[in-house]
Coordinates of C-alpha atoms in Angstrom, one line a residue:
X95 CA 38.9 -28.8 53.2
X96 CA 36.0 -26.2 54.7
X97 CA 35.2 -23.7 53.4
X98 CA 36.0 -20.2 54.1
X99 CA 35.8 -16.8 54.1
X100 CA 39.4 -14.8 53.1
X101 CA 38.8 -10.7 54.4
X102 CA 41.4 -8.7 53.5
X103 CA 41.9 -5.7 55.3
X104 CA 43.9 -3.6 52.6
X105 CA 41.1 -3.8 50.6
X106 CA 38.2 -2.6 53.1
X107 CA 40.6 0.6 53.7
X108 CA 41.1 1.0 49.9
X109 CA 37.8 0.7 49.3
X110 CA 37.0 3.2 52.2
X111 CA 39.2 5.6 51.2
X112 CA 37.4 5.5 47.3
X113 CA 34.9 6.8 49.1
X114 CA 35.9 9.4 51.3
X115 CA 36.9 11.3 48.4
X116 CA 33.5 11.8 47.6
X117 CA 32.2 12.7 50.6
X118 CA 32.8 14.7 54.3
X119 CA 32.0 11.8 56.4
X120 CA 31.8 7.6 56.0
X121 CA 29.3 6.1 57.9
X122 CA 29.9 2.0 57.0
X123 CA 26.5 0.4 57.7
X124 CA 27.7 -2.4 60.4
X125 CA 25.3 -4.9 59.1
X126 CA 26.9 -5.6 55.7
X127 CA 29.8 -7.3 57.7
X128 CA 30.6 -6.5 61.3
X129 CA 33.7 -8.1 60.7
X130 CA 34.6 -4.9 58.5
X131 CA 33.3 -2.6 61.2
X132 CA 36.4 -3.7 63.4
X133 CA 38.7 -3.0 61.0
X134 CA 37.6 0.6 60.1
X135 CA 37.4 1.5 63.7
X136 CA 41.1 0.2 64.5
X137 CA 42.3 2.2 60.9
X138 CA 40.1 5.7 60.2
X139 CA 37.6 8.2 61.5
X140 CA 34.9 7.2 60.2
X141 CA 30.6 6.6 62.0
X142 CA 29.5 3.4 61.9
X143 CA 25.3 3.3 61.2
X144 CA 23.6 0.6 63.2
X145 CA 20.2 -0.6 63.5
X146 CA 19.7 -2.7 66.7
X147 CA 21.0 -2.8 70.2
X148 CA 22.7 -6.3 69.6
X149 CA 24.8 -5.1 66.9
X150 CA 26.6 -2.3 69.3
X151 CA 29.2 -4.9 70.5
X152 CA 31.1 -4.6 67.5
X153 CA 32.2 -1.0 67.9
X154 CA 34.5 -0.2 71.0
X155 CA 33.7 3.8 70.6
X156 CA 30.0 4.8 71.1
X157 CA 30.4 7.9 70.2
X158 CA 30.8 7.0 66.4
X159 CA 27.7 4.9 66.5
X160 CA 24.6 6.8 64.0
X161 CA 21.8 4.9 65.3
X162 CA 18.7 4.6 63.5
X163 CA 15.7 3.7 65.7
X164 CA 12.6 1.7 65.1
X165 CA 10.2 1.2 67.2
X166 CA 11.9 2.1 70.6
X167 CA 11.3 3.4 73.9
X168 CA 12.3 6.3 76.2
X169 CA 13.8 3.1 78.5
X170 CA 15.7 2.6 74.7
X171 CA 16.5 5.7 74.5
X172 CA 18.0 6.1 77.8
X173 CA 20.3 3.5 77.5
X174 CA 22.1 4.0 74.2
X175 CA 22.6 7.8 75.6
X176 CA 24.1 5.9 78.3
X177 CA 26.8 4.1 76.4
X178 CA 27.5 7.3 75.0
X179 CA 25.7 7.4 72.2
X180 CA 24.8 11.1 70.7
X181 CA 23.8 10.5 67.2
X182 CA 20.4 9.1 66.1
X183 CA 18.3 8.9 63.5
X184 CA 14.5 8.5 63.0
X185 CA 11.6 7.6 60.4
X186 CA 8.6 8.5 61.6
X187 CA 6.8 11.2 63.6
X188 CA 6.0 8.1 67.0
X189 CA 9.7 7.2 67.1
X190 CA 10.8 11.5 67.4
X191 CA 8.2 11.6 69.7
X192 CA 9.6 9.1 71.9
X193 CA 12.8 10.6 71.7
X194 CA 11.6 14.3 72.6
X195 CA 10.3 13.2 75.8
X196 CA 13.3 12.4 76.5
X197 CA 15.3 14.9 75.7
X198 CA 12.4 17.0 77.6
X199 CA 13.9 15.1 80.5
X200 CA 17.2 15.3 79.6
X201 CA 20.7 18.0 79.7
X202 CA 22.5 15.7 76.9
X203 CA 23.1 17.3 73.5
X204 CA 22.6 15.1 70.7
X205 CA 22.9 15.0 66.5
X206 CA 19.6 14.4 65.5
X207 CA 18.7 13.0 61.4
X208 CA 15.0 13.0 60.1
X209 CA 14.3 10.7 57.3
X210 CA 13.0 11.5 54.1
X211 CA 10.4 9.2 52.2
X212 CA 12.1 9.4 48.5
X213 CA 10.2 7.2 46.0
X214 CA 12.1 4.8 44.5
X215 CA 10.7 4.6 40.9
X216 CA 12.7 1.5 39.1
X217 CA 12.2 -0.8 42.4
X218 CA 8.8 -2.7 43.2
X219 CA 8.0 -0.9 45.9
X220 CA 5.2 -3.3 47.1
X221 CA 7.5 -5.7 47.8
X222 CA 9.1 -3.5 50.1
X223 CA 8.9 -1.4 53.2
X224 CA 9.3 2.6 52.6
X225 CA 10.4 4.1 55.5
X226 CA 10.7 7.9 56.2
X227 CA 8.5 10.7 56.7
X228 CA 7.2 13.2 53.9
X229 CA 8.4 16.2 52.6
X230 CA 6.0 18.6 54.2
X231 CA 6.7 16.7 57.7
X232 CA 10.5 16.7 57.8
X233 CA 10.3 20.5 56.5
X234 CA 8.1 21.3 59.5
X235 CA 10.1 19.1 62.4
X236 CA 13.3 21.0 60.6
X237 CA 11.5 24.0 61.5
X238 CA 10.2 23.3 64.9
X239 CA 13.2 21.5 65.9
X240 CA 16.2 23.7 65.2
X241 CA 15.5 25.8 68.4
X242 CA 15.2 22.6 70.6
X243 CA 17.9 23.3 73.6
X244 CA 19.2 19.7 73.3
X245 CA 19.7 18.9 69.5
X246 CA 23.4 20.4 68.6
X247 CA 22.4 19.6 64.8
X248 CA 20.1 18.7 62.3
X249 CA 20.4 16.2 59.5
X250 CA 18.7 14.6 56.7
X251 CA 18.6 10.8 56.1
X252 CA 17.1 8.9 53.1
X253 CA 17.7 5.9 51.6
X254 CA 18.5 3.8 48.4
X255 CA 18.4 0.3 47.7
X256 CA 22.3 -0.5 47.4
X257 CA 22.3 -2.1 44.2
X258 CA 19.4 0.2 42.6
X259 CA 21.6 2.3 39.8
X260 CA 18.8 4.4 37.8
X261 CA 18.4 6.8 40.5
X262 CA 21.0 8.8 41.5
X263 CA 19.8 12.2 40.4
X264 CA 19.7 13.8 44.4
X265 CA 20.3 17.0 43.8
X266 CA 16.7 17.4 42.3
X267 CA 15.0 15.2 44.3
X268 CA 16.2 17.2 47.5
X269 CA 15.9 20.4 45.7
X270 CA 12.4 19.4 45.3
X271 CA 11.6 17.5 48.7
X272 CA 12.9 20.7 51.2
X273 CA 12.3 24.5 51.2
X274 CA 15.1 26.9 50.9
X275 CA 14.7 28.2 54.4
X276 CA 15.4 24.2 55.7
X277 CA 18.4 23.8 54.1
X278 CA 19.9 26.5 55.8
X279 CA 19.3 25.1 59.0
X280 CA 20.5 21.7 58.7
X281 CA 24.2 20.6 58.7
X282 CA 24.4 16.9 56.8
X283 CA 22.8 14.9 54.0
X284 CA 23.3 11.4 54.7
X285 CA 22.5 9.8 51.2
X286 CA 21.5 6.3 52.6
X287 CA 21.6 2.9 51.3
X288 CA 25.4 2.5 50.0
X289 CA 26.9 2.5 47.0
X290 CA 26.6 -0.7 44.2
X291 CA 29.3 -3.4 43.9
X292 CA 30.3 -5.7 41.4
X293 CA 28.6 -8.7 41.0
X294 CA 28.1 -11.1 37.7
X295 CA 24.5 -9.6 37.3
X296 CA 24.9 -5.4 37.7
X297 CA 26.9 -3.3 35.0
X298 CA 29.8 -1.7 36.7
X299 CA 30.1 1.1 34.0
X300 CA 27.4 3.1 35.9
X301 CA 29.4 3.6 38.9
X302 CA 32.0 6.2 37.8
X303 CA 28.9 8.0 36.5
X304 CA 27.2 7.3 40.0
X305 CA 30.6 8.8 41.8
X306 CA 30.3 12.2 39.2
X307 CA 26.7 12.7 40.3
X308 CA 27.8 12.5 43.8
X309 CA 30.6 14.9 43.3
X310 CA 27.8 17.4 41.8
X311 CA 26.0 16.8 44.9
X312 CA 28.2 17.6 47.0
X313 CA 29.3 21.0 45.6
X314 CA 25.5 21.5 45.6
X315 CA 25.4 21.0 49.2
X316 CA 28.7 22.8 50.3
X317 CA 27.9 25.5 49.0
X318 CA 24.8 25.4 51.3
X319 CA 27.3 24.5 54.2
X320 CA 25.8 20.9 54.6
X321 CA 28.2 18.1 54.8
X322 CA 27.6 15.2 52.7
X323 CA 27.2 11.4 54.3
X324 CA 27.8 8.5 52.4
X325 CA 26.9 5.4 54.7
X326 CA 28.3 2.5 52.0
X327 CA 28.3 -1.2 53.7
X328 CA 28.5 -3.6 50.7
X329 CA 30.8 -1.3 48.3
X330 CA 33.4 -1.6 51.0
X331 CA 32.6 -4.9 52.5
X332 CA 31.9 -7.0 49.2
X333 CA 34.9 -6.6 47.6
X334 CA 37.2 -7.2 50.8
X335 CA 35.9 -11.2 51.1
X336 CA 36.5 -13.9 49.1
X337 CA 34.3 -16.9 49.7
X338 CA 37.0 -20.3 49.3
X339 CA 35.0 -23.8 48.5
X340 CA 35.4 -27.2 47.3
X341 CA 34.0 -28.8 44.6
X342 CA 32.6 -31.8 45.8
X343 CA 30.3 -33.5 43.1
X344 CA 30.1 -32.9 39.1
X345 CA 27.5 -34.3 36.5
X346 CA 27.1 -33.1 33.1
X347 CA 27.4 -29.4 33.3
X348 CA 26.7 -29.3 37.2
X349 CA 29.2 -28.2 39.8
X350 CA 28.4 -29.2 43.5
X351 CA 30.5 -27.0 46.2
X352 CA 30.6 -27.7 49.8
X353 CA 28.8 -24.7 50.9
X354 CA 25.2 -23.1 50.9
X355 CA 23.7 -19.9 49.5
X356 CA 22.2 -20.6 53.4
X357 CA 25.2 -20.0 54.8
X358 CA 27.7 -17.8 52.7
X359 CA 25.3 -15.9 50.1
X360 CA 21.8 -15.0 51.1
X361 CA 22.0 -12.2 49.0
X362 CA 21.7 -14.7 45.9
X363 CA 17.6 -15.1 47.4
X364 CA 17.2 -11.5 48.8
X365 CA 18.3 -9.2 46.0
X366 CA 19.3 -11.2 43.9
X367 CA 22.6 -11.0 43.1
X368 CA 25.3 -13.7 41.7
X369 CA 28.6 -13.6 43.3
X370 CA 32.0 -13.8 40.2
X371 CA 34.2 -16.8 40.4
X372 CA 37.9 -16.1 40.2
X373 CA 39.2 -17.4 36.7
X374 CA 35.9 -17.2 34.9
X375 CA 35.8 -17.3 31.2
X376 CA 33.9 -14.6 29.2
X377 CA 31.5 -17.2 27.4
X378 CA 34.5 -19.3 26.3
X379 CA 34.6 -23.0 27.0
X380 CA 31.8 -25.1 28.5
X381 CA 29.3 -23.1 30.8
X382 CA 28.3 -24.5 34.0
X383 CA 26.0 -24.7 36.9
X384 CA 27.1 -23.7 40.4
X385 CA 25.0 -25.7 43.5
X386 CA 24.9 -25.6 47.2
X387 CA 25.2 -28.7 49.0
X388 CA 21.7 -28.2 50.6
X389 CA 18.7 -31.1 48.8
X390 CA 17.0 -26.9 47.8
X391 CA 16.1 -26.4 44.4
X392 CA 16.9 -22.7 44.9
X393 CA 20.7 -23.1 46.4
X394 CA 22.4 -21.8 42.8
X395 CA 26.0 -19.7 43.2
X396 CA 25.4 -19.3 39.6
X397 CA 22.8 -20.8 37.3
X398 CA 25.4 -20.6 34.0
X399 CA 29.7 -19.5 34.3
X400 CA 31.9 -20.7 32.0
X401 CA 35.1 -22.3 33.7
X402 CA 37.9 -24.2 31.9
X403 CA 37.5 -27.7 32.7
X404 CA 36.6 -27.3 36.7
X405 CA 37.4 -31.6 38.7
X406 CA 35.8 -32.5 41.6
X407 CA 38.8 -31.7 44.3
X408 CA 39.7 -28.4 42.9
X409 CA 39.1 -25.2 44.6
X410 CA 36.6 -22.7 43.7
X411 CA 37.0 -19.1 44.7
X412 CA 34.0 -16.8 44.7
X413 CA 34.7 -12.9 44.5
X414 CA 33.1 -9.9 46.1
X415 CA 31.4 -12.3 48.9
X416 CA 32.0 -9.9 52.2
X417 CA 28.4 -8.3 51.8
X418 CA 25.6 -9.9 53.9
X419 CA 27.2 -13.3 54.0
X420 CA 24.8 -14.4 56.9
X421 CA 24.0 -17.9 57.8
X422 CA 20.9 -19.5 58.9
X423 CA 19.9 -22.8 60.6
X424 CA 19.0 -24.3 57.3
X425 CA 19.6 -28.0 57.5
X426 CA 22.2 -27.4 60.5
X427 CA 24.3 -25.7 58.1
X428 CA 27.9 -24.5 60.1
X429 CA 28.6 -21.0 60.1
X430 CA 31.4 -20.2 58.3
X431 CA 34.6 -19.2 59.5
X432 CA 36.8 -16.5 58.8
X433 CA 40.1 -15.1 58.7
X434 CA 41.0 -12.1 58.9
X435 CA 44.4 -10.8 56.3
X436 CA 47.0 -7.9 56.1

């Protein structure tokens, strides 16, 4: 039997609709699972935040898209309006530049988000790449910008690392970040970078207290008459997948499936984070090791669950698998199918 991928769509709308309480608009972030993106279009209302031109195929309506550029072009530019495209979003002061000249060229009337550089003080932030501008900047372009014949409305766009609990506290941070006088002009705060999901190695107690702060936030901002974003990707997509393998070798306390972390689970590398196993024990019976198939050291599911007497034959069902489940060409691993359920 292969391996596959199980996404249920009752749960990506449930899980949708958690967060819509919370919040005036949903923007999923496509690249968690563009699989998701399909069904949200076909089911709700709600953006859909992408990243890169190649990614646009898997939304049918353009004019949902929230496109965040990097790097582009007025050429780029040009094109994405074409497809009907009038929401963007930009992190630094080359990239608005771009996109003013073309406006300067342009009669289109467009949503426009700056991004705000937040420091994110439980991460290493060494290891990665902040974007946004500063607070001084995006209070000025606020200013300059809210005159500008072709931009309908202003937002403001930062960002938090998904699975990064500690620092929810926005109302200060913003409070702190813009002036008085810039919050009156702009008309949403799209709080990006999701919202956590359950995985064997985050507490999942913190996010009803994560969902309160929000709440707080946006009462803050209503009153203000800004409408809060969320733009979630792996809260909705993660929990809507299950991940179905064989296990196909056991010695000692080792468990070989017949799948990859390289092809079902990069997010155990990148984050990290350990998908659950349906049926797992809470520290009762014999702990075990999870493996990939790949000959790499590093291709763990799970370095220790505890499963009641697991034989080579029997399935193995990993939970919360829909986020970032990208392949790669590691050892011509296959890409993964899957199917798609009520």
């Amino acid at each position: 039997m292969k391996p596959e991928f199980i996404l249920s769509k009752s749960v990506v709308l449930k899980q949708y609709n958690k967060v819509k309480e919370h919040c005036s608009i949903v923007s999923y972030s496509s690249k968690t699972n563009p699989l998701v993106t399909s069904v949200l279009e076909e089911n709700n209302d709600c953006w859909f935040s992408i990243h890169l031109k190649n990614e646009l195929k898997n939304v049918k309506d353009k004019s949902r898209v929230l496109f965040l550029a990097q790097a582009w072009t007025v050429q780029e530019v040009a094109s994405l309006v074409s497809l009907g495209i009038n929401k963007f979003a930009v992190d630094n002061e080359q990239d608005l530049e771009t996109l003013l000249v073309y406006l300067g060229k342009s009669d289109v009337m467009i949503t426009l988000f700056l991004r705000l550089k937040l420091k994110e003080h439980t991460l290493r932030t060494e290891k990665y790449f902040v974007f946004g501008m500063s607070s001084s900047t995006i209070n000025e372009k606020v200013r300059t910008l809210i005159d500008h014949p072709n931009i309908s409305a202003l937002g403001v766009h930062f960002h938090r690392k998904t699975q990064n609990m500690a620092e929810w506290n926005y109302q200060y941070e913003i409070s702190s970040a813009l002036d008085n006088d810039v919050l009156e002009k702009i008309k949403f705060m799209n709080i990006g970078g999701g919202l956590p999901s359950e995985y064997a190695n985050t507490n999942v107690k913190v996010v009803s207290g994560i969902f309160n702060k929000i709440d707080l936030l946006k009462e803050w901002l209503l009153e203000k008459k800004i409408n809060l974003i969320i733009e979630p990707g792996r809260f909705i997509a993660a929990p809507a997948v299950k991940l179905v393998t064989t296990i196909v070798g056991k010695h000692s306390n080792n468990l070989i499936v017949n799948a990859s972390v390289y092809n079902t689970d990069m997010d155990a590398l990148i984050v990290p984070v350990k998908l659950l196993v349906e049926g797992e024990l809470n520290k009762e019976g014999k702990p075990f090791v999870i493996k990939g198939i790949t000959p790499c050291s590093m291709d763990l599911f799970r370095y220790r669950v505890y499963l009641d007497n697991p034989q080579v034959g029997d399935s193995l069902v990993f939970l919360n698998a829909g986020a970032y489940n990208f392949t790669t060409e590691f050892c011509d691993l296959d890409k993964i199918e899957t199917e798609i359920v009520e």
